[in-house]
Amino acid sequence: MKTVRIGAGLGFYGDSWRPVAASIERGEVQYIGSDHLAELTLAILQKDRQKDPAAGYTRDLLPMLTSLWPLAQQHGVKFLLNAGGLNPEGARDALVAEFNKRGWKAKIATVTGDAVIGRIDALRAAGEPLAHLDTGASIDGVRERLLFANAYLGAQPLVRALEAGADIVLTGRVADAALFLAPLIHEFGWAADDWNRLAQGLTVGHLLECSGQGSGGNFNSYLGNGWESVPDLGHIGYPIAEVSPDGTAILTKAPGTGGRVDFDTVRQQLLYEVHNPNAYFSPDVVLDMGTLRLDDLGGDRVRVSGATGRPRPEKLKIVAGFEDGWAGTATIGYSWPGAMKKARATEAIVRRQLAELKLRYDEIHTEFLGYDSLLGALADDAHIEELNEVYLKMSVRAKDRRLAEAFPRQFPWLALSGPPTASGFSGIEPARQLLGLWPTLVRRDLVEPEVKVSLCDTAI
C-alpha cells in the first residue's frame, strides 16, 4: 500500500532547522512542511518592509534552505513553506539568486493572492463589512491606519503548485495545516469534498505544524511523565507522519533523535490552540475531533485515525494590521535586601513624576521581573521579601511618538537619587511603533479567484 511521509519543519519564525536534517537523513520523508508565520510575525515582517520594500519575508528562509537543500535534493525531498510572509515574490527572487549562485537546480512555485490590502474598499463594496471578528467593531475606526491584510488560504493552490512539478512551494499567509494537507491531496488524489479524508489530513497537519512541540517539546504533565522524562531535548527529533490513502497516520520521529512520541505528547499537541474540538475550522474542511482515535503503538509510534469532517466554511479569515500608536519602555533592577520594596517605591516615584509633569499616556503597564512578569495576578507573595533581585519594567502606550520617547527619560536620575542598588538600568530605549491586529472574515469567492501560482526554474 502506498504511504506518504511528511516531516515537520519550523514551527515559528526563528525556530531551529537542525532537527529537519535528521528527518531528511534518517526519517525517509518525502515532504517537509515548514510553518514560519504567526499572526504576530506578520507585524514583524511589516516593520521590516517599512524599512526595505524588498523585505517582508522571513529571513530564516535563505539560511535554512541553503543549509538543507543539498541533503534534500539527495533524498528527493520537497518543501512547502509559508516563509513568503508579506512578500512571497521577494522571497522567491532572493532564493533564486542564492540557488543560482551555487548552481543548484530547483523548480520553485510561488503562491500569491492572500494579500487583500489593496482591495479593502472593493470587498466592502461587495457587501463584506470586515467587522472585527471578536468585538464586532466597524473597520472604519482603523481603515486609514491599515498596513497589511492577508487572507488565510487553504491547500488547493499548493496542490496546483505540486501538480506543476514544484520542488519548493513558497506561500504567504496560508492556514498552517495546509502546508501538510496539500501533499496528501496531491499524492492520493483526494476530492475537494471528501470531508473525512480531508479532516484526517487536517489532523495530521495540526499535529506537525509546531515542530518539536509534537514530539515532546514544551510538554507538561502532572502524571509523573512530564517534561523531565522526555529524553534528550537538546537533540529533539521533529515529528513525522506516515499517512495511508484513507488518511490514517502513524506519528513518529527519526531514529536516534531525542524527544518522545506517545499518547500524551500527541494529545497535548492535538488540543493546542483549539477552541472547540468538535468544530476546528480550516479553509479546507471543518474537523470534528470527537471521533478521533489515538493508539499508542510504543516505540515512538502513535496511530491517528477516525477524524470526521464537515463541509468547508464559506468565509476565509483575514488578519490585518494597523498603526496603533507608540510604546516607551524602561527597565531598572534592584538587588536584595528588599528588592521588591525598592522596585515598588521606584514605580510610585515615576508615576508621581508623570502626574506632576502632566505626561498623560493611553496606558501604563508595570511588571516586576522575577516576581509577576509570567504569573501576573497569580504571583505568590509568600516569599516576596526573600527575592534576590527584581527588575521593574514599565511600558507606556501613546499616540504621539515624542510622548513615548519622553517616558524612559524619567529613570536615569534614579540611579544615584533613588532607592539603593539600582544596578540594572537598561538605558534610554527608542520608542517602538505598535501594530494592532484586526481579525475578520471575507467570502472566499471574493479572494480565491485572485490567487495565482507561478513556477520558475533555477540554474537553467
GROMACS .gro file of C-alpha atoms in nm:
model
  460
    1MET     CA    1   0.000   0.000   0.000
    2LYS     CA    2   0.131   0.344  -0.091
    3THR     CA    3   0.204   0.574   0.201
    4VAL     CA    4   0.335   0.930   0.219
    5ARG     CA    5   0.582   1.050   0.482
    6ILE     CA    6   0.572   1.417   0.578
    7GLY     CA    7   0.805   1.579   0.828
    8ALA     CA    8   0.763   1.888   1.042
    9GLY     CA    9   0.979   2.188   0.958
   10LEU     CA   10   0.991   2.508   1.158
   11GLY     CA   11   0.710   2.589   1.397
   12PHE     CA   12   0.771   2.965   1.403
   13TYR     CA   13   0.999   3.234   1.262
   14GLY     CA   14   1.342   3.173   1.415
   15ASP     CA   15   1.290   2.807   1.503
   16SER     CA   16   1.576   2.558   1.455
   17TRP     CA   17   1.610   2.364   1.130
   18ARG     CA   18   1.876   2.125   1.265
   19PRO     CA   19   1.616   1.856   1.352
   20VAL     CA   20   1.483   1.880   0.995
   21ALA     CA   21   1.817   1.747   0.870
   22ALA     CA   22   1.771   1.435   1.083
   23SER     CA   23   1.421   1.383   0.939
   24ILE     CA   24   1.562   1.404   0.585
   25GLU     CA   25   1.867   1.186   0.654
   26ARG     CA   26   1.704   0.914   0.863
   27GLY     CA   27   1.328   0.973   0.859
   28GLU     CA   28   1.255   0.871   0.499
   29VAL     CA   29   1.039   1.179   0.450
   30GLN     CA   30   0.918   1.290   0.108
   31TYR     CA   31   0.792   1.633   0.211
   32ILE     CA   32   0.875   1.894   0.473
   33GLY     CA   33   0.607   2.144   0.572
   34SER     CA   34   0.754   2.450   0.741
   35ASP     CA   35   0.536   2.699   0.927
   36HIS     CA   36   0.715   3.032   0.975
   37LEU     CA   37   0.416   3.257   1.040
   38ALA     CA   38   0.216   3.353   1.345
   39GLU     CA   39  -0.023   3.647   1.340
   40LEU     CA   40   0.240   3.842   1.532
   41THR     CA   41   0.501   3.750   1.270
   42LEU     CA   42   0.318   3.946   1.003
   43ALA     CA   43   0.354   4.257   1.220
   44ILE     CA   44   0.730   4.192   1.249
   45LEU     CA   45   0.756   4.149   0.873
   46GLN     CA   46   0.561   4.468   0.815
   47LYS     CA   47   0.820   4.660   1.017
   48ASP     CA   48   1.092   4.502   0.802
   49ARG     CA   49   0.907   4.604   0.487
   50GLN     CA   50   0.869   4.962   0.608
   51LYS     CA   51   1.250   4.982   0.626
   52ASP     CA   52   1.310   4.797   0.299
   53PRO     CA   53   1.034   4.740   0.038
   54ALA     CA   54   1.221   4.432  -0.087
   55ALA     CA   55   1.186   4.269   0.257
   56GLY     CA   56   0.871   4.132   0.419
   57TYR     CA   57   0.955   3.761   0.408
   58THR     CA   58   1.108   3.563   0.693
   59ARG     CA   59   1.484   3.598   0.685
   60ASP     CA   60   1.540   3.243   0.806
   61LEU     CA   61   1.429   3.114   0.464
   62LEU     CA   62   1.764   3.157   0.292
   63PRO     CA   63   1.997   3.011   0.558
   64MET     CA   64   1.755   2.725   0.617
   65LEU     CA   65   1.723   2.616   0.256
   66THR     CA   66   2.085   2.681   0.163
   67SER     CA   67   2.175   2.455   0.456
   68LEU     CA   68   1.921   2.180   0.383
   69TRP     CA   69   1.878   2.179   0.006
   70PRO     CA   70   2.180   1.963  -0.089
   71LEU     CA   71   2.063   1.698   0.156
   72ALA     CA   72   1.701   1.732   0.044
   73GLN     CA   73   1.796   1.700  -0.323
   74GLN     CA   74   1.997   1.387  -0.246
   75HIS     CA   75   1.692   1.228  -0.080
   76GLY     CA   76   1.427   1.367  -0.317
   77VAL     CA   77   1.252   1.576  -0.050
   78LYS     CA   78   1.020   1.866  -0.137
   79PHE     CA   79   0.949   2.172   0.078
   80LEU     CA   80   0.631   2.370   0.139
   81LEU     CA   81   0.696   2.691   0.334
   82ASN     CA   82   0.487   2.995   0.421
   83ALA     CA   83   0.809   3.192   0.467
   84GLY     CA   84   0.700   3.429   0.190
   85GLY     CA   85   0.513   3.623   0.457
   86LEU     CA   86   0.405   3.960   0.318
   87ASN     CA   87   0.629   3.931   0.012
   88PRO     CA   88   0.630   3.581  -0.143
   89GLU     CA   89   0.768   3.708  -0.473
   90GLY     CA   90   1.053   3.885  -0.295
   91ALA     CA   91   1.128   3.562  -0.109
   92ARG     CA   92   1.133   3.373  -0.438
   93ASP     CA   93   1.368   3.623  -0.602
   94ALA     CA   94   1.610   3.608  -0.307
   95LEU     CA   95   1.601   3.228  -0.304
   96VAL     CA   96   1.652   3.201  -0.679
   97ALA     CA   97   1.953   3.432  -0.655
   98GLU     CA   98   2.106   3.217  -0.380
   99PHE     CA   99   2.047   2.893  -0.569
  100ASN     CA  100   2.182   3.036  -0.894
  101LYS     CA  101   2.498   3.149  -0.714
  102ARG     CA  102   2.556   2.789  -0.615
  103GLY     CA  103   2.445   2.635  -0.943
  104TRP     CA  104   2.161   2.445  -0.773
  105LYS     CA  105   1.861   2.332  -0.978
  106ALA     CA  106   1.510   2.352  -0.839
  107LYS     CA  107   1.156   2.431  -0.952
  108ILE     CA  108   1.022   2.698  -0.719
  109ALA     CA  109   0.650   2.775  -0.709
  110THR     CA  110   0.511   3.093  -0.558
  111VAL     CA  111   0.154   3.126  -0.430
  112THR     CA  112   0.018   3.480  -0.418
  113GLY     CA  113  -0.324   3.638  -0.375
  114ASP     CA  114  -0.361   3.617   0.001
  115ALA     CA  115  -0.282   3.990   0.033
  116VAL     CA  116  -0.604   4.192   0.013
  117ILE     CA  117  -0.482   4.526   0.149
  118GLY     CA  118  -0.535   4.688  -0.192
  119ARG     CA  119  -0.890   4.555  -0.215
  120ILE     CA  120  -1.041   4.658   0.118
  121ASP     CA  121  -1.278   4.912  -0.033
  122ALA     CA  122  -1.377   4.675  -0.315
  123LEU     CA  123  -1.452   4.398  -0.066
  124ARG     CA  124  -1.671   4.632   0.135
  125ALA     CA  125  -1.847   4.745  -0.180
  126ALA     CA  126  -1.918   4.378  -0.250
  127GLY     CA  127  -2.105   4.357   0.079
  128GLU     CA  128  -1.832   4.244   0.319
  129PRO     CA  129  -1.835   4.461   0.636
  130LEU     CA  130  -1.494   4.331   0.755
  131ALA     CA  131  -1.604   4.394   1.113
  132HIS     CA  132  -1.374   4.282   1.395
  133LEU     CA  133  -1.424   3.909   1.443
  134ASP     CA  134  -1.429   3.923   1.823
  135THR     CA  135  -1.584   4.260   1.907
  136GLY     CA  136  -1.796   4.336   1.601
  137ALA     CA  137  -1.640   4.683   1.580
  138SER     CA  138  -1.650   4.863   1.245
  139ILE     CA  139  -1.331   4.867   1.042
  140ASP     CA  140  -1.390   5.240   0.983
  141GLY     CA  141  -1.200   5.316   1.302
  142VAL     CA  142  -0.877   5.170   1.166
  143ARG     CA  143  -0.930   5.187   0.789
  144GLU     CA  144  -0.686   5.472   0.727
  145ARG     CA  145  -0.423   5.312   0.951
  146LEU     CA  146  -0.423   4.967   0.787
  147LEU     CA  147  -0.080   4.846   0.678
  148PHE     CA  148  -0.148   4.489   0.567
  149ALA     CA  149  -0.438   4.248   0.533
  150ASN     CA  150  -0.398   3.883   0.439
  151ALA     CA  151  -0.648   3.602   0.400
  152TYR     CA  152  -0.575   3.250   0.520
  153LEU     CA  153  -0.568   3.037   0.205
  154GLY     CA  154  -0.625   2.664   0.201
  155ALA     CA  155  -0.437   2.373   0.045
  156GLN     CA  156  -0.569   2.386  -0.311
  157PRO     CA  157  -0.325   2.640  -0.460
  158LEU     CA  158  -0.038   2.445  -0.302
  159VAL     CA  159  -0.174   2.130  -0.465
  160ARG     CA  160  -0.167   2.309  -0.801
  161ALA     CA  161   0.196   2.401  -0.737
  162LEU     CA  162   0.290   2.041  -0.667
  163GLU     CA  163   0.100   1.923  -0.973
  164ALA     CA  164   0.309   2.166  -1.177
  165GLY     CA  165   0.622   1.986  -1.057
  166ALA     CA  166   0.741   2.225  -0.785
  167ASP     CA  167   1.027   2.115  -0.561
  168ILE     CA  168   0.979   2.414  -0.331
  169VAL     CA  169   0.645   2.584  -0.272
  170LEU     CA  170   0.665   2.936  -0.124
  171THR     CA  171   0.349   3.096   0.010
  172GLY     CA  172   0.232   3.392   0.207
  173ARG     CA  173  -0.046   3.355   0.463
  174VAL     CA  174  -0.199   3.009   0.435
  175ALA     CA  175  -0.357   2.802   0.709
  176ASP     CA  176  -0.075   2.626   0.893
  177ALA     CA  177  -0.206   2.275   0.833
  178ALA     CA  178  -0.247   2.342   0.460
  179LEU     CA  179   0.129   2.301   0.422
  180PHE     CA  180   0.086   1.935   0.518
  181LEU     CA  181  -0.259   1.867   0.377
  182ALA     CA  182  -0.157   1.973   0.024
  183PRO     CA  183   0.094   1.688  -0.033
  184LEU     CA  184  -0.168   1.434   0.079
  185ILE     CA  185  -0.430   1.569  -0.159
  186HIS     CA  186  -0.169   1.571  -0.436
  187GLU     CA  187  -0.038   1.220  -0.371
  188PHE     CA  188  -0.370   1.046  -0.302
  189GLY     CA  189  -0.600   1.246  -0.529
  190TRP     CA  190  -0.848   1.326  -0.254
  191ALA     CA  191  -1.154   1.512  -0.379
  192ALA     CA  192  -1.225   1.864  -0.258
  193ASP     CA  193  -1.541   1.737  -0.087
  194ASP     CA  194  -1.401   1.414   0.063
  195TRP     CA  195  -1.460   1.565   0.403
  196ASN     CA  196  -1.349   1.276   0.625
  197ARG     CA  197  -1.017   1.224   0.447
  198LEU     CA  198  -0.956   1.599   0.439
  199ALA     CA  199  -1.034   1.610   0.811
  200GLN     CA  200  -0.784   1.333   0.871
  201GLY     CA  201  -0.525   1.525   0.667
  202LEU     CA  202  -0.603   1.841   0.862
  203THR     CA  203  -0.541   1.647   1.183
  204VAL     CA  204  -0.203   1.534   1.052
  205GLY     CA  205  -0.113   1.893   0.965
  206HIS     CA  206  -0.220   2.020   1.304
  207LEU     CA  207  -0.003   1.758   1.475
  208LEU     CA  208   0.302   1.853   1.265
  209GLU     CA  209   0.274   2.232   1.242
  210CYS     CA  210   0.451   2.315   1.570
  211SER     CA  211   0.787   2.140   1.515
  212GLY     CA  212   0.917   1.985   1.839
  213GLN     CA  213   0.600   2.055   2.033
  214GLY     CA  214   0.454   1.750   1.860
  215SER     CA  215   0.732   1.522   1.984
  216GLY     CA  216   0.771   1.613   2.349
  217GLY     CA  217   0.890   1.972   2.339
  218ASN     CA  218   0.708   2.222   2.562
  219PHE     CA  219   0.541   1.920   2.722
  220ASN     CA  220   0.370   1.946   3.058
  221SER     CA  221   0.205   1.672   3.259
  222TYR     CA  222   0.116   1.613   3.623
  223LEU     CA  223   0.108   1.235   3.578
  224GLY     CA  224   0.477   1.179   3.653
  225ASN     CA  225   0.576   1.168   3.286
  226GLY     CA  226   0.623   1.541   3.227
  227TRP     CA  227   0.899   1.729   3.053
  228GLU     CA  228   1.169   1.593   3.284
  229SER     CA  229   1.103   1.244   3.148
  230VAL     CA  230   1.132   1.345   2.782
  231PRO     CA  231   1.474   1.217   2.667
  232ASP     CA  232   1.745   1.434   2.514
  233LEU     CA  233   1.553   1.752   2.435
  234GLY     CA  234   1.880   1.901   2.313
  235HIS     CA  235   1.864   1.667   2.012
  236ILE     CA  236   1.487   1.652   1.971
  237GLY     CA  237   1.350   1.492   1.657
  238TYR     CA  238   1.063   1.674   1.491
  239PRO     CA  239   0.750   1.465   1.433
  240ILE     CA  240   0.695   1.271   1.112
  241ALA     CA  241   0.364   1.136   0.983
  242GLU     CA  242   0.338   0.828   0.765
  243VAL     CA  243  -0.003   0.861   0.603
  244SER     CA  244  -0.213   0.598   0.425
  245PRO     CA  245  -0.461   0.666   0.141
  246ASP     CA  246  -0.757   0.674   0.382
  247GLY     CA  247  -0.578   0.937   0.595
  248THR     CA  248  -0.485   0.707   0.881
  249ALA     CA  249  -0.144   0.818   1.004
  250ILE     CA  250   0.140   0.688   1.219
  251LEU     CA  251   0.307   0.971   1.411
  252THR     CA  252   0.676   0.906   1.480
  253LYS     CA  253   1.019   1.072   1.454
  254ALA     CA  254   1.359   0.997   1.301
  255PRO     CA  255   1.557   0.713   1.463
  256GLY     CA  256   1.829   0.819   1.705
  257THR     CA  257   1.674   1.156   1.787
  258GLY     CA  258   1.558   1.289   2.123
  259GLY     CA  259   1.207   1.372   2.230
  260ARG     CA  260   0.911   1.140   2.269
  261VAL     CA  261   0.606   1.049   2.060
  262ASP     CA  262   0.336   0.884   2.268
  263PHE     CA  263  -0.030   0.917   2.353
  264ASP     CA  264   0.027   1.205   2.595
  265THR     CA  265   0.257   1.418   2.381
  266VAL     CA  266   0.033   1.372   2.076
  267ARG     CA  267  -0.291   1.454   2.254
  268GLN     CA  268  -0.139   1.768   2.405
  269GLN     CA  269  -0.045   1.896   2.060
  270LEU     CA  270  -0.383   1.788   1.924
  271LEU     CA  271  -0.563   2.028   2.160
  272TYR     CA  272  -0.316   2.315   2.115
  273GLU     CA  273  -0.492   2.637   2.006
  274VAL     CA  274  -0.824   2.455   1.970
  275HIS     CA  275  -1.133   2.642   2.094
  276ASN     CA  276  -1.391   2.379   2.000
  277PRO     CA  277  -1.264   2.024   1.938
  278ASN     CA  278  -1.594   1.939   1.766
  279ALA     CA  279  -1.561   2.225   1.518
  280TYR     CA  280  -1.199   2.303   1.429
  281PHE     CA  281  -1.222   2.535   1.129
  282SER     CA  282  -0.983   2.548   0.837
  283PRO     CA  283  -1.025   2.679   0.480
  284ASP     CA  284  -1.045   2.320   0.352
  285VAL     CA  285  -1.270   2.139   0.599
  286VAL     CA  286  -1.426   2.164   0.944
  287LEU     CA  287  -1.279   1.893   1.168
  288ASP     CA  288  -1.466   1.713   1.444
  289MET     CA  289  -1.201   1.575   1.679
  290GLY     CA  290  -1.462   1.396   1.886
  291THR     CA  291  -1.437   1.085   1.669
  292LEU     CA  292  -1.057   1.071   1.659
  293ARG     CA  293  -0.874   0.770   1.794
  294LEU     CA  294  -0.513   0.773   1.918
  295ASP     CA  295  -0.348   0.433   1.959
  296ASP     CA  296  -0.007   0.428   2.127
  297LEU     CA  297   0.186   0.155   1.946
  298GLY     CA  298   0.502   0.201   2.152
  299GLY     CA  299   0.848   0.278   2.020
  300ASP     CA  300   0.762   0.646   1.947
  301ARG     CA  301   0.469   0.549   1.723
  302VAL     CA  302   0.108   0.665   1.762
  303ARG     CA  303  -0.167   0.578   1.515
  304VAL     CA  304  -0.417   0.858   1.443
  305SER     CA  305  -0.749   0.763   1.284
  306GLY     CA  306  -1.122   0.828   1.276
  307ALA     CA  307  -1.148   1.201   1.202
  308THR     CA  308  -1.486   1.330   1.088
  309GLY     CA  309  -1.515   1.624   0.853
  310ARG     CA  310  -1.789   1.869   0.759
  311PRO     CA  311  -1.807   2.100   0.454
  312ARG     CA  312  -1.555   2.382   0.446
  313PRO     CA  313  -1.668   2.729   0.560
  314GLU     CA  314  -1.788   2.980   0.304
  315LYS     CA  315  -1.570   3.251   0.451
  316LEU     CA  316  -1.196   3.286   0.497
  317LYS     CA  317  -1.029   3.451   0.791
  318ILE     CA  318  -0.832   3.771   0.732
  319VAL     CA  319  -0.569   3.905   0.967
  320ALA     CA  320  -0.500   4.275   0.914
  321GLY     CA  321  -0.252   4.502   1.089
  322PHE     CA  322  -0.287   4.872   1.164
  323GLU     CA  323  -0.083   5.150   1.322
  324ASP     CA  324  -0.172   5.158   1.690
  325GLY     CA  325   0.048   5.423   1.849
  326TRP     CA  326   0.391   5.407   2.013
  327ALA     CA  327   0.543   5.231   2.313
  328GLY     CA  328   0.803   5.368   2.551
  329THR     CA  329   0.979   5.127   2.786
  330ALA     CA  330   1.229   5.143   3.070
  331THR     CA  331   1.377   4.870   3.290
  332ILE     CA  332   1.568   4.911   3.614
  333GLY     CA  333   1.687   4.636   3.853
  334TYR     CA  334   1.735   4.613   4.229
  335SER     CA  335   1.909   4.353   4.445
  336TRP     CA  336   1.848   4.212   4.794
  337PRO     CA  337   1.770   4.316   5.062
  338GLY     CA  338   1.420   4.447   4.997
  339ALA     CA  339   1.450   4.421   4.620
  340MET     CA  340   1.073   4.419   4.568
  341LYS     CA  341   1.017   4.708   4.809
  342LYS     CA  342   1.271   4.919   4.618
  343ALA     CA  343   1.115   4.835   4.282
  344ARG     CA  344   0.768   4.928   4.404
  345ALA     CA  345   0.898   5.253   4.552
  346THR     CA  346   1.054   5.342   4.217
  347GLU     CA  347   0.728   5.271   4.036
  348ALA     CA  348   0.548   5.510   4.271
  349ILE     CA  349   0.812   5.781   4.217
  350VAL     CA  350   0.785   5.751   3.837
  351ARG     CA  351   0.406   5.761   3.838
  352ARG     CA  352   0.415   6.072   4.060
  353GLN     CA  353   0.661   6.237   3.821
  354LEU     CA  354   0.435   6.167   3.525
  355ALA     CA  355   0.143   6.331   3.705
  356GLU     CA  356   0.349   6.635   3.805
  357LEU     CA  357   0.481   6.679   3.450
  358LYS     CA  358   0.131   6.622   3.308
  359LEU     CA  359   0.259   6.342   3.084
  360ARG     CA  360  -0.061   6.152   3.007
  361TYR     CA  361  -0.049   5.810   2.843
  362ASP     CA  362  -0.320   5.590   2.699
  363GLU     CA  363  -0.189   5.300   2.906
  364ILE     CA  364   0.080   5.236   3.167
  365HIS     CA  365   0.184   4.877   3.228
  366THR     CA  366   0.409   4.758   3.509
  367GLU     CA  367   0.586   4.424   3.551
  368PHE     CA  368   0.820   4.308   3.825
  369LEU     CA  369   1.057   4.066   3.652
  370GLY     CA  370   1.146   3.792   3.895
  371TYR     CA  371   0.805   3.812   4.061
  372ASP     CA  372   0.497   3.858   3.839
  373SER     CA  373   0.607   3.904   3.476
  374LEU     CA  374   0.492   3.549   3.395
  375LEU     CA  375   0.231   3.478   3.664
  376GLY     CA  376   0.067   3.819   3.679
  377ALA     CA  377  -0.207   3.833   3.943
  378LEU     CA  378  -0.135   3.469   4.038
  379ALA     CA  379   0.214   3.552   4.170
  380ASP     CA  380   0.274   3.421   4.524
  381ASP     CA  381   0.352   3.685   4.789
  382ALA     CA  382   0.472   3.430   5.046
  383HIS     CA  383   0.846   3.480   4.985
  384ILE     CA  384   0.840   3.822   4.827
  385GLU     CA  385   1.086   3.972   5.078
  386GLU     CA  386   1.340   3.698   5.007
  387LEU     CA  387   1.375   3.769   4.636
  388ASN     CA  388   1.742   3.814   4.543
  389GLU     CA  389   1.671   4.055   4.261
  390VAL     CA  390   1.377   4.224   4.093
  391TYR     CA  391   1.364   4.422   3.772
  392LEU     CA  392   1.100   4.690   3.737
  393LYS     CA  393   0.981   4.711   3.376
  394MET     CA  394   0.739   4.987   3.288
  395SER     CA  395   0.587   5.045   2.948
  396VAL     CA  396   0.355   5.313   2.820
  397ARG     CA  397   0.141   5.349   2.509
  398ALA     CA  398   0.084   5.683   2.340
  399LYS     CA  399  -0.044   5.810   2.007
  400ASP     CA  400   0.244   6.058   1.985
  401ARG     CA  401   0.595   5.921   1.931
  402ARG     CA  402   0.755   6.211   2.118
  403LEU     CA  403   0.543   6.139   2.424
  404ALA     CA  404   0.651   5.774   2.419
  405GLU     CA  405   1.017   5.878   2.388
  406ALA     CA  406   0.980   6.107   2.690
  407PHE     CA  407   0.889   5.821   2.921
  408PRO     CA  408   1.226   5.642   2.976
  409ARG     CA  409   1.391   5.978   3.047
  410GLN     CA  410   1.219   5.972   3.386
  411PHE     CA  411   1.450   5.692   3.504
  412PRO     CA  412   1.826   5.772   3.476
  413TRP     CA  413   1.843   6.014   3.772
  414LEU     CA  414   1.713   5.737   4.000
  415ALA     CA  415   2.045   5.552   3.974
  416LEU     CA  416   2.203   5.792   4.225
  417SER     CA  417   1.898   5.962   4.374
  418GLY     CA  418   1.651   5.677   4.419
  419PRO     CA  419   1.642   5.354   4.622
  420PRO     CA  420   1.983   5.182   4.660
  421THR     CA  421   2.138   4.906   4.446
  422ALA     CA  422   1.983   5.025   4.122
  423SER     CA  423   2.233   4.830   3.918
  424GLY     CA  424   2.040   4.717   3.613
  425PHE     CA  425   1.923   5.026   3.425
  426SER     CA  426   1.891   4.941   3.054
  427GLY     CA  427   1.944   5.293   2.924
  428ILE     CA  428   1.722   5.515   2.711
  429GLU     CA  429   1.542   5.290   2.464
  430PRO     CA  430   1.392   5.434   2.145
  431ALA     CA  431   1.016   5.435   2.113
  432ARG     CA  432   0.863   5.143   1.924
  433GLN     CA  433   0.576   5.170   1.683
  434LEU     CA  434   0.284   4.949   1.787
  435LEU     CA  435   0.080   4.748   1.540
  436GLY     CA  436  -0.269   4.633   1.624
  437LEU     CA  437  -0.425   4.320   1.474
  438TRP     CA  438  -0.767   4.316   1.313
  439PRO     CA  439  -0.915   3.969   1.257
  440THR     CA  440  -1.217   3.948   1.029
  441LEU     CA  441  -1.393   3.726   0.772
  442VAL     CA  442  -1.448   3.753   0.398
  443ARG     CA  443  -1.636   3.547   0.142
  444ARG     CA  444  -1.392   3.305  -0.018
  445ASP     CA  445  -1.531   3.364  -0.367
  446LEU     CA  446  -1.406   3.723  -0.343
  447VAL     CA  447  -1.049   3.608  -0.267
  448GLU     CA  448  -0.977   3.276  -0.435
  449PRO     CA  449  -1.018   3.391  -0.797
  450GLU     CA  450  -0.724   3.627  -0.736
  451VAL     CA  451  -0.492   3.352  -0.609
  452LYS     CA  452  -0.208   3.280  -0.852
  453VAL     CA  453   0.053   3.005  -0.871
  454SER     CA  454   0.372   3.081  -1.067
  455LEU     CA  455   0.665   2.849  -1.135
  456CYS     CA  456   1.028   2.924  -1.213
  457ASP     CA  457   1.342   2.718  -1.260
  458THR     CA  458   1.679   2.798  -1.105
  459ALA     CA  459   2.022   2.745  -1.261
  460ILE     CA  460   1.891   2.692  -1.612
   0.00000   0.00000   0.00000
